[in-house]
Amino acid sequence: MSKAFYVTTPIYYANAEPHMGHAYTTVVADFLARFHRLDGFDTYFLSGTDEHGEKIFQAANQAGMDPQQFCDRISQRFRDAWQVLDISHDDFIRTTEERHKAVVLRLLEALYAGGDIYYDEYEGLYCVGCERFLTDKELVDGQCPDHLRAPESRREGNYFFRMEKYRGWLRSYIRDHPDFIRPAGYKNEVLALLGEPIGDLSISRPKGRVPWGIELPWDAEHVAYVWVDALINYASALGFPDGARYRTYWPVAQHLIGKDILKPHAVFWPTVLKAAGVPLYQHLNVGGFLKGHDDEQKMSKSLGNVIDPFEMAKKYGSDAVRYYLLKDTVYGQDSSIGEQFLIERYNADLANDLGNLLSRVRALLTRHTDGVLPAPAQQEADQAIIAAGTALVGQVRSLVGRLRIFEALETVLQFVRQLNRYFNDEAPWKLAKAADGRERLGTVLYNIAEGLRIVSVLLEPAMPTKARQVRTDLGLGDYAFADLEAWGQAAPGTKIPAKAAILFPKSAAGKAKRQSPSKKEAAQVEQISLEEFAKVQLRVAEVKAADKVAGADKLLKLTLAVGDETRTVVSGIAPWYQPAELPGRKVVLVANLKPAKLRGIVSEGMILAADDGAGHLVLVGPEQDIAAGTEVR
Ligand code: ME8
């Protein structure tokens, strides 16, 4: 039996148009779905729309529309958006569908029959934006921090689910299953929340006030609370409780959400499942926020952080937008994104590194081997490429398994850069002119084509159309990940098509390109003399230990070996590096910086990192191994 994989997006509220935040989570889910299909998993991918509740009812009223017609329209907008972004969901569920309502009734009945439901009067602070009561602790200056509005005080008769009863059990479950909620920061947040009483959950609304919902099976004067209704979509879409899909996919369910809806997914949903006697989902994957014009974050055009994915898809193609969203964000963390950064990514990774290599190898194949992939005669000089190319799928699989998607893509791109270096070192255009260069020329061109075959399959989850185009342009068809572990699967003798469109035309990105901030800055930056620069002492250092700094999310305390000396440096790299991955790494230290105290720790110097200002930071280190302590000049 094949391995199964089930991934879900949140079902988006049908009260507003799809925007970049929805696009982001959905692109990540699509990446994972396509990745697992190519890796031989029996995969199911669900998206949909959340259509009941007060918020939708109010929005429909404001639009002067019948709620169902209103939902029909917006739900269709989401489906259209997913088509633009090439999303490959297997199902799209709407909470107003009968198949969903039937399962909601069934689960609510199970809770009722189990004695976990009671009726009470309740008074609390309700945020319509979140569609839930907020605790005093969740407020910031009296407002909901996500919707920047003061919640309304509400008092009404509701049915309650005995959620508090399951708090201790949930806490132990999360502790015993450290991968249940990831990244770990969110797991810790939930554990902290569960350290104190969570109260019971109001699961109904009086129909007199909110008529738009699913009537409770035991009291037609109340409708189900929208969160309880919505969460159940993940099971109803599979045909809970006896559908074949439910049996196959539920045990491996992975939800993808944004951090705004952590509590309903990490607390309401597992306790409801437990009370109803249903096994829990496998993983809750929590993404950070993209900063842009749809959330209430400060942003400005001059910072280049405004981006509409649908407009961008029209301008640069859906694959470029998908790639950008996956490559320039760290899953789990907040990121700011912008068109300027997209253009830079497009030009550097896609047009230059990948697109140019493909067109160069095609040009030489057309000119010198009759447009046919030659049979290779591998030599010692080819072994590094072969070893790196065949190891790639394992590395990428491991990174994606840990949701380190941008690193997985960067690993593939590093191999593309290695192929470019191989191409330049072997100089096939010179071999073509040498009297005895034919065989070597054929081998080099074959290896580039074979390398591109592997790259294209690994990039397919991120860029389905362009990745296939890479292979079509080389006369190759489709492959699975299982076909990437051995070198030489592009068949010699394959004819490449005579004509091919440029993979990533630079003009598309060039037209919109304004002067890059770095160039502008460069013109304004003060120049220094060699003597001034010589005052800065840079040295290679080796990280011996790395520890979190209590109370500071961004800081790591590093213990560095610099020759015979040991130094402590406090560095703001915690959002990008886990302490465990640092020991053994060589970095560059500004060794003669005046010591400074950070969070009570004396920091003796500073380490260098490249920061693109778009949420991506990488440490700078020596290109080859060299002793710690060596001076950098
Ligand atoms: O919460 N950055 O629906 P919703 C990243 N119906 N992701 C963002 C984002 C941003 N700026 N803005 C939104 C609901 N998202 C409920 C869900 S599920 C049973 C019910 C994404 O339309 C992110 O995934 O408000 C977030 O969790 C989701 O959209 C919220 O979508």
XYZ file of C-alpha atoms and ligand atoms in Angstrom:
664
model
C 0.000 0.000 0.000
C 1.325 3.444 -0.828
C 1.944 6.013 1.849
C -0.809 8.601 2.260
C -0.629 12.375 2.681
C -3.502 14.728 3.440
C -3.056 18.496 3.565
C -5.631 21.201 4.179
C -5.719 24.999 3.966
C -7.955 26.966 6.291
C -11.375 27.370 4.735
C -11.412 31.070 4.022
C -14.245 33.351 5.116
C -16.582 34.106 2.254
C -16.911 37.737 3.319
C -14.029 39.319 1.422
C -11.959 38.886 -1.703
C -8.978 36.521 -1.689
C -5.723 38.315 -0.931
C -2.034 37.583 -0.612
C -2.274 36.019 2.854
C -4.767 33.443 1.593
C -2.601 32.935 -1.480
C 0.483 32.330 0.655
C -0.984 29.570 2.818
C -2.589 27.977 -0.235
C 0.658 28.050 -2.238
C 2.513 26.390 0.651
C -0.193 23.708 0.830
C -0.041 23.213 -2.931
C 3.733 22.914 -2.787
C 3.416 20.165 -0.153
C 0.653 18.367 -2.071
C 2.601 18.361 -5.343
C 5.782 17.412 -3.512
C 4.179 14.351 -1.956
C 2.492 13.283 -5.194
C 5.883 13.316 -6.907
C 7.317 11.419 -3.969
C 4.866 8.566 -4.453
C 2.363 9.451 -1.726
C -1.346 8.858 -2.227
C -2.172 12.541 -1.728
C -5.336 14.464 -0.971
C -5.421 18.256 -0.858
C -8.408 20.177 0.472
C -9.291 23.853 0.368
C -12.640 25.616 0.686
C -14.714 28.453 2.073
C -16.206 29.152 5.504
C -19.680 30.492 4.875
C -21.730 30.633 8.087
C -21.780 32.950 11.080
C -22.250 36.484 12.147
C -19.437 37.993 10.114
C -20.690 36.589 6.800
C -24.285 37.447 7.681
C -23.322 41.068 8.380
C -21.263 41.310 5.179
C -24.142 39.936 3.074
C -26.537 42.423 4.712
C -24.196 45.279 3.978
C -23.965 44.183 0.349
C -27.776 43.992 0.279
C -27.605 40.347 -0.772
C -29.073 37.055 0.290
C -26.341 35.315 2.336
C -26.269 32.209 0.149
C -25.941 34.202 -3.068
C -23.321 36.364 -1.423
C -21.327 33.250 -0.440
C -21.747 31.715 -3.892
C -20.129 34.756 -5.415
C -17.161 35.019 -3.045
C -16.569 31.282 -2.931
C -16.265 31.366 -6.724
C -13.731 34.196 -6.425
C -11.550 31.913 -4.317
C -11.808 29.105 -6.842
C -10.888 31.518 -9.640
C -7.918 32.771 -7.635
C -6.642 29.245 -7.081
C -6.865 28.614 -10.788
C -4.718 31.680 -11.477
C -2.106 30.372 -9.046
C -2.228 26.830 -10.442
C -3.445 25.300 -7.177
C -4.044 21.568 -7.508
C -6.605 20.925 -4.745
C -8.505 17.660 -5.034
C -11.595 19.020 -3.355
C -13.066 22.390 -2.450
C -15.510 22.282 0.427
C -18.145 24.863 1.309
C -19.735 24.798 4.752
C -23.157 25.487 3.228
C -23.056 22.135 1.410
C -25.334 19.323 2.635
C -22.429 16.844 2.864
C -20.808 19.137 5.418
C -23.937 19.985 7.414
C -24.726 16.286 7.908
C -21.331 15.663 9.512
C -21.589 18.744 11.752
C -24.915 17.442 13.090
C -23.429 14.050 13.695
C -20.455 15.366 15.653
C -22.561 17.770 17.703
C -24.900 14.903 18.577
C -21.923 12.846 19.713
C -20.830 15.661 22.049
C -24.380 16.048 23.369
C -24.835 12.314 23.899
C -21.505 12.168 25.719
C -22.778 14.687 28.299
C -20.290 17.359 27.293
C -22.856 20.012 26.387
C -24.792 22.238 28.795
C -26.798 25.456 28.578
C -25.804 28.634 30.388
C -25.922 32.381 30.344
C -22.632 33.926 29.320
C -21.133 37.341 29.425
C -17.890 38.148 27.650
C -15.982 40.241 25.115
C -16.657 39.165 21.546
C -14.605 40.025 18.450
C -16.691 39.576 15.299
C -13.505 39.656 13.200
C -12.180 36.589 15.051
C -15.675 35.194 15.593
C -14.816 34.305 19.166
C -14.795 35.564 22.738
C -11.427 36.990 23.714
C -9.909 36.768 27.159
C -8.617 39.930 28.868
C -5.095 38.628 28.355
C -5.498 38.502 24.602
C -6.360 42.212 24.362
C -3.756 44.836 23.596
C -4.746 48.302 24.872
C -8.310 47.073 25.105
C -8.368 46.017 21.440
C -8.195 42.772 19.480
C -4.576 42.803 18.231
C -5.517 41.173 14.904
C -8.477 43.388 14.025
C -7.497 46.558 15.911
C -11.024 46.946 17.233
C -12.405 46.859 20.745
C -14.476 43.680 21.220
C -18.179 44.017 22.083
C -19.504 43.041 25.460
C -22.083 40.260 24.993
C -24.470 38.524 27.336
C -26.614 35.708 26.032
C -27.837 32.155 26.573
C -25.575 29.662 24.788
C -24.871 25.970 24.769
C -21.417 25.190 26.088
C -18.928 22.448 25.421
C -16.976 21.261 28.477
C -13.618 22.200 26.989
C -11.894 22.864 30.307
C -12.467 19.204 31.228
C -10.013 18.212 28.451
C -7.308 20.755 29.217
C -5.046 18.434 31.226
C -5.359 15.683 28.657
C -4.528 18.064 25.771
C -1.534 19.443 27.597
C -0.101 15.963 28.086
C -0.912 15.008 24.506
C 1.004 17.996 23.138
C 3.924 17.299 25.443
C 3.998 13.649 24.379
C 3.780 14.525 20.666
C 6.350 17.291 20.214
C 5.684 17.423 16.456
C 1.925 17.855 16.766
C 2.154 21.651 16.538
C 5.063 23.113 14.587
C 7.245 25.132 14.415
C 7.969 24.585 18.105
C 7.436 28.237 19.084
C 3.709 27.823 18.501
C 3.621 24.572 20.452
C 5.122 26.427 23.401
C 2.575 29.189 23.020
C -0.242 26.654 23.223
C 1.319 24.883 26.198
C 1.535 28.216 28.000
C -2.129 28.848 27.228
C -3.034 25.436 28.588
C -1.108 26.138 31.788
C -4.130 28.109 33.011
C -7.872 27.430 32.894
C -9.280 27.801 29.369
C -12.945 27.707 30.350
C -15.707 26.061 28.390
C -16.506 26.878 24.777
C -19.756 28.482 23.735
C -20.848 26.418 20.722
C -24.130 28.050 19.751
C -25.716 31.366 18.870
C -29.365 32.243 19.351
C -31.055 32.115 15.979
C -32.852 35.385 16.742
C -29.527 37.200 16.534
C -27.537 35.048 14.077
C -29.936 33.210 11.770
C -27.191 32.152 9.332
C -25.888 28.789 10.515
C -26.589 25.118 11.104
C -29.449 24.481 13.535
C -28.522 22.453 16.590
C -29.998 18.941 16.432
C -31.546 19.287 19.915
C -32.659 22.942 19.828
C -33.801 24.588 16.591
C -33.715 28.026 18.247
C -29.919 27.955 18.177
C -27.388 27.591 15.393
C -23.901 26.084 15.685
C -21.112 28.496 16.483
C -19.165 29.134 13.283
C -15.795 27.811 14.510
C -17.233 24.474 15.587
C -19.028 24.260 12.223
C -15.939 25.300 10.213
C -13.322 23.051 11.836
C -15.397 19.997 11.019
C -14.839 20.637 7.264
C -11.532 18.793 7.444
C -13.390 15.573 8.303
C -16.657 16.159 6.438
C -14.840 16.564 3.120
C -13.442 13.058 3.569
C -16.880 11.528 4.153
C -16.571 11.091 7.936
C -17.159 8.614 9.537
C -17.302 5.720 7.077
C -15.999 7.080 3.775
C -13.007 5.301 2.236
C -11.225 8.637 1.983
C -11.741 9.273 5.659
C -10.126 5.954 6.507
C -7.160 6.565 4.202
C -6.415 10.183 4.843
C -7.629 11.175 8.302
C -4.808 9.383 10.173
C -2.263 11.500 8.280
C -4.123 14.829 8.256
C -1.907 17.923 8.276
C -3.529 21.315 8.668
C -1.827 24.462 7.422
C -2.961 27.662 9.091
C -1.790 31.183 9.824
C -0.873 32.072 13.398
C -4.101 34.114 13.774
C -6.173 30.944 14.073
C -3.875 28.941 16.307
C -6.221 28.728 19.297
C -9.260 27.329 17.457
C -7.075 24.710 15.741
C -4.801 23.822 18.636
C -7.355 23.943 21.457
C -10.991 23.877 20.248
C -10.485 21.283 17.508
C -8.508 18.604 19.395
C -10.755 18.815 22.461
C -13.905 18.513 20.311
C -12.400 15.527 18.497
C -11.403 13.877 21.760
C -14.852 14.395 23.292
C -16.507 12.960 20.169
C -14.215 9.915 20.275
C -12.467 10.812 17.002
C -8.680 10.416 16.669
C -6.725 13.643 16.321
C -5.161 15.018 13.160
C -1.416 14.406 12.793
C 0.158 17.867 12.472
C -0.806 21.481 12.824
C 1.578 23.599 10.727
C 1.524 27.255 11.630
C 2.668 29.998 9.260
C 3.620 33.576 10.114
C 2.141 36.698 8.579
C 3.095 38.310 5.342
C 3.190 42.017 5.763
C 1.413 43.925 3.073
C -1.634 45.970 2.382
C -4.254 43.485 3.544
C -3.305 43.274 7.170
C -3.208 46.266 9.404
C 0.540 46.386 9.464
C 2.373 49.550 8.613
C 3.697 49.412 5.108
C 4.644 51.781 2.384
C 5.209 51.702 -1.335
C 8.657 53.156 -0.864
C 9.655 50.117 1.172
C 8.563 47.958 -1.734
C 6.447 45.744 0.492
C 3.158 46.012 -1.353
C 2.226 42.994 -3.395
C -0.982 41.617 -4.854
C -0.273 38.024 -5.886
C -2.952 38.005 -8.571
C -1.723 41.198 -10.174
C 1.845 39.880 -9.880
C 0.826 36.578 -11.478
C -0.498 38.507 -14.462
C 2.710 40.463 -14.726
C 5.361 37.820 -14.031
C 3.483 34.536 -14.310
C 2.071 32.389 -11.556
C 5.221 30.262 -11.260
C 7.418 33.265 -10.474
C 5.004 34.430 -7.756
C 4.761 30.968 -6.243
C 8.531 30.562 -6.261
C 9.015 33.975 -4.711
C 6.493 33.353 -1.919
C 8.136 30.041 -1.063
C 11.756 31.131 -1.405
C 11.658 34.505 0.314
C 9.724 33.539 3.419
C 10.690 31.371 6.348
C 7.690 29.189 7.088
C 6.431 29.923 10.580
C 7.876 33.424 10.729
C 6.567 36.816 9.640
C 7.990 38.147 6.386
C 7.645 41.354 4.478
C 7.326 40.951 0.771
C 7.393 43.333 -2.163
C 7.431 43.560 -5.924
C 11.003 44.809 -5.966
C 12.173 41.726 -4.101
C 10.170 39.517 -6.418
C 11.917 41.071 -9.410
C 15.312 40.564 -7.827
C 14.540 36.930 -7.080
C 13.167 36.441 -10.594
C 16.264 37.888 -12.223
C 18.826 36.180 -10.014
C 17.490 32.656 -9.499
C 15.137 32.142 -12.393
C 16.295 34.180 -15.384
C 20.062 34.051 -14.691
C 20.911 30.866 -12.825
C 18.285 28.548 -14.280
C 16.986 30.098 -17.509
C 20.400 31.039 -18.923
C 21.874 27.641 -18.239
C 19.010 25.966 -20.081
C 19.311 28.229 -23.107
C 23.116 27.895 -23.219
C 23.035 24.111 -23.123
C 20.240 24.013 -25.715
C 22.186 26.297 -28.039
C 25.273 24.057 -27.884
C 23.261 20.860 -28.298
C 21.525 22.313 -31.341
C 24.752 23.536 -32.864
C 27.148 20.685 -32.094
C 25.241 17.422 -31.488
C 22.420 17.703 -34.055
C 19.966 18.557 -31.281
C 20.326 15.105 -29.737
C 21.380 14.253 -26.166
C 24.782 12.562 -26.561
C 25.901 9.395 -24.743
C 28.269 10.412 -21.937
C 31.709 8.976 -21.112
C 32.073 10.090 -17.499
C 35.458 11.074 -16.100
C 36.864 11.975 -12.712
C 36.000 15.636 -13.319
C 32.293 14.736 -13.583
C 32.034 12.874 -10.288
C 31.339 15.932 -8.123
C 28.329 16.909 -10.237
C 27.028 13.352 -10.276
C 27.412 12.962 -6.507
C 25.748 16.308 -5.772
C 22.915 15.707 -8.252
C 21.994 12.289 -6.957
C 22.181 13.363 -3.297
C 19.819 16.255 -3.908
C 16.478 14.484 -3.617
C 17.364 13.110 -0.173
C 18.452 16.519 1.094
C 15.372 18.235 -0.254
C 13.045 15.573 1.150
C 14.543 15.956 4.596
C 14.236 19.763 4.533
C 10.663 19.743 3.264
C 9.764 17.142 5.894
C 10.794 19.749 8.459
C 8.916 22.499 6.541
C 12.171 24.285 5.709
C 10.886 25.049 2.266
C 13.053 28.032 1.418
C 16.154 26.055 2.348
C 15.021 23.150 0.191
C 14.663 25.481 -2.796
C 17.987 27.127 -2.008
C 19.652 23.702 -1.952
C 18.328 23.039 -5.459
C 19.502 26.461 -6.617
C 22.941 25.836 -5.172
C 23.154 22.788 -7.377
C 22.072 24.912 -10.367
C 24.943 27.255 -9.532
C 27.290 24.264 -9.313
C 26.109 23.214 -12.795
C 26.853 26.727 -14.031
C 30.372 26.543 -12.599
C 30.897 23.121 -14.180
C 29.708 24.534 -17.500
C 32.110 27.475 -17.225
C 35.044 25.322 -16.049
C 34.596 22.718 -18.773
C 33.980 25.435 -21.388
C 32.095 23.272 -23.908
C 32.178 26.075 -26.492
C 35.978 25.657 -26.520
C 35.730 21.867 -26.651
C 33.574 22.269 -29.768
C 36.497 23.933 -31.502
C 39.193 21.500 -30.309
C 40.094 18.713 -32.710
C 39.733 15.997 -30.034
C 37.030 17.697 -27.984
C 33.880 16.028 -29.389
C 33.509 13.237 -26.865
C 34.200 15.471 -23.900
C 31.810 18.073 -25.287
C 29.065 15.442 -25.491
C 29.668 14.322 -21.906
C 29.578 17.841 -20.491
C 26.380 18.745 -22.360
C 24.763 15.470 -21.335
C 25.608 16.079 -17.679
C 24.141 19.579 -17.727
C 20.942 18.228 -19.300
C 20.757 15.404 -16.769
C 21.387 17.857 -13.924
C 18.595 20.067 -15.233
C 16.286 17.057 -15.380
C 16.818 16.460 -11.651
C 16.469 20.167 -10.854
C 13.256 20.477 -12.843
C 11.551 17.634 -10.990
C 12.570 19.048 -7.613
C 11.345 22.519 -8.593
C 8.048 21.231 -9.955
C 6.124 21.540 -6.657
C 7.079 25.229 -6.561
C 6.820 25.986 -10.301
C 4.751 23.323 -12.026
C 4.594 24.932 -15.465
C 8.135 26.242 -15.843
C 9.654 23.086 -14.389
C 7.896 21.014 -17.028
C 9.015 23.480 -19.660
C 12.644 22.867 -18.687
C 12.165 19.197 -19.475
C 10.110 19.764 -22.622
C 12.878 22.013 -23.928
C 15.285 19.112 -23.430
C 12.959 16.595 -25.068
C 12.215 14.962 -21.698
C 8.920 13.884 -20.130
C 7.738 13.500 -16.552
C 9.603 11.800 -13.715
C 8.940 11.044 -10.059
C 11.346 11.604 -7.173
C 12.216 7.916 -7.325
C 13.833 8.650 -10.702
C 16.285 11.139 -9.223
C 18.502 8.870 -7.172
C 20.566 7.508 -10.057
C 22.397 9.592 -12.649
C 21.784 9.001 -16.323
C 18.024 8.646 -16.711
C 17.720 11.203 -19.484
C 18.068 8.797 -22.411
C 20.996 9.488 -24.766
C 19.628 9.875 -28.275
C 16.679 11.994 -27.088
C 15.913 14.689 -29.639
C 15.433 18.170 -28.220
C 12.861 20.451 -29.850
C 14.329 22.878 -32.380
C 12.533 25.892 -30.943
C 11.810 26.906 -27.379
C 10.496 30.095 -25.789
C 12.811 31.772 -23.283
C 12.074 30.217 -19.882
C 12.018 33.436 -17.849
C 12.100 36.424 -20.196
C 14.011 39.171 -18.452
C 12.004 41.844 -20.182
C 8.916 40.957 -18.127
C 10.774 41.747 -14.938
C 12.982 44.415 -16.473
C 10.089 46.621 -17.533
C 8.857 47.024 -14.025
C 12.294 47.322 -12.553
C 12.967 50.609 -10.888
C 16.364 51.564 -9.631
C 17.163 49.044 -6.961
C 17.509 50.446 -3.449
C 21.002 49.038 -3.238
C 22.165 51.036 -6.258
C 20.503 54.158 -4.993
C 22.024 53.641 -1.619
C 25.407 52.948 -3.150
C 25.361 56.375 -4.786
C 24.617 58.047 -1.459
C 26.911 56.004 0.737
C 29.964 57.762 2.073
C 33.225 56.432 0.645
C 36.100 55.421 2.919
C 39.827 55.176 2.365
C 41.853 51.987 2.519
C 43.367 53.197 5.806
C 39.916 53.584 7.301
C 38.907 50.125 6.163
C 42.149 48.673 7.543
C 41.024 49.725 11.006
C 38.390 47.001 10.931
C 39.837 43.691 11.983
C 37.962 40.778 10.466
C 38.792 37.223 11.480
C 37.495 33.736 10.823
C 35.851 32.258 13.923
C 34.382 28.858 14.657
C 31.090 28.543 16.510
C 31.635 26.285 19.505
C 28.233 26.716 21.152
C 24.997 28.614 20.521
C 22.278 29.274 23.067
C 19.014 31.146 23.154
C 18.992 34.367 25.171
C 16.188 34.291 27.730
C 13.494 36.850 27.003
C 14.901 37.864 23.597
C 13.334 36.095 20.589
C 15.873 37.359 18.110
C 19.127 36.880 19.971
C 21.531 33.983 20.199
C 24.547 33.866 22.471
C 27.463 32.417 20.516
C 30.676 31.038 21.926
C 33.371 31.475 19.289
C 36.870 30.103 18.948
C 39.163 32.694 17.346
C 42.636 31.157 17.233
C 43.473 30.384 20.873
C 40.979 32.851 22.176
C 37.322 32.244 23.118
C 34.829 35.044 22.582
C 31.176 35.556 23.454
C 29.093 37.317 20.832
C 25.379 38.106 21.020
C 23.856 38.091 17.561
C 20.337 38.790 16.228
C 20.179 35.679 14.065
C 17.701 33.594 16.080
C 14.849 34.027 13.534
C 17.020 32.347 10.877
C 19.188 29.844 12.716
C 18.443 27.180 15.298
C 21.121 26.933 18.007
C 21.688 23.258 17.135
C 22.723 23.938 13.544
C 25.512 26.392 14.379
C 28.305 24.594 16.252
C 31.113 23.739 13.841
C 30.304 26.541 11.412
C 32.950 29.055 10.410
C 31.857 32.682 10.410
C 33.466 36.084 9.945
C 33.928 38.118 13.121
C 34.490 41.852 13.435
C 37.129 41.263 16.061
C 38.006 44.781 17.202
C 34.531 46.131 17.851
C 34.119 47.764 21.268
C 32.348 45.305 23.596
C 28.686 46.077 24.258
C 26.233 44.704 26.812
C 23.102 43.073 25.363
C 20.507 41.634 27.732
C 23.126 41.589 30.447
C 25.642 39.668 28.315
C 28.876 41.316 27.193
C 29.156 40.841 23.440
C 32.766 40.903 22.240
C 32.424 41.639 18.545
C 29.923 41.023 15.789
C 29.509 38.346 13.147
C 28.737 39.162 9.524
C 25.591 38.119 7.687
C 24.023 39.013 4.353
C 20.552 40.485 4.816
C 18.351 41.220 1.810
C 15.974 43.304 3.892
C 13.141 41.038 2.749
C 13.278 38.673 5.661
C 16.099 36.522 4.392
C 19.407 36.448 6.223
C 22.404 34.158 5.732
C 25.673 33.996 7.630
C 28.843 34.906 5.781
C 31.691 32.399 6.064
C 34.910 31.374 4.295
C 34.239 29.705 0.969
C 36.592 26.835 1.877
C 37.702 25.497 5.204
C 40.402 27.556 6.893
C 41.642 27.748 10.490
C 39.674 29.789 13.011
C 41.612 32.927 13.851
C 42.766 33.553 10.277
C 42.567 37.204 9.337
C 40.121 38.275 6.608
C 41.460 41.088 4.452
O -9.750 32.528 9.674
N -0.185 36.490 6.044
O -10.521 32.580 7.514
P -9.737 33.836 6.903
C -0.220 35.145 5.976
N -12.526 31.009 8.172
N -1.366 34.438 5.961
C -2.520 35.108 6.013
C -2.568 36.513 6.100
C -1.324 37.212 6.105
N -1.232 38.534 6.146
N -3.860 36.887 6.123
C -4.598 35.739 6.054
C -10.503 32.142 8.801
N -3.797 34.672 5.976
C -11.450 31.010 9.085
C -10.678 29.708 9.038
S -10.539 27.050 9.194
C -11.458 25.838 9.833
C -11.496 28.490 9.345
C -4.208 33.261 5.825
O -10.388 34.095 5.586
C -3.733 32.444 7.007
O -3.661 31.106 6.613
O -9.658 34.934 7.876
C -4.876 32.658 7.968
O -4.899 31.686 8.984
C -6.059 32.545 7.043
O -5.617 33.194 5.842
C -7.307 33.211 7.603
O -8.281 33.233 6.613
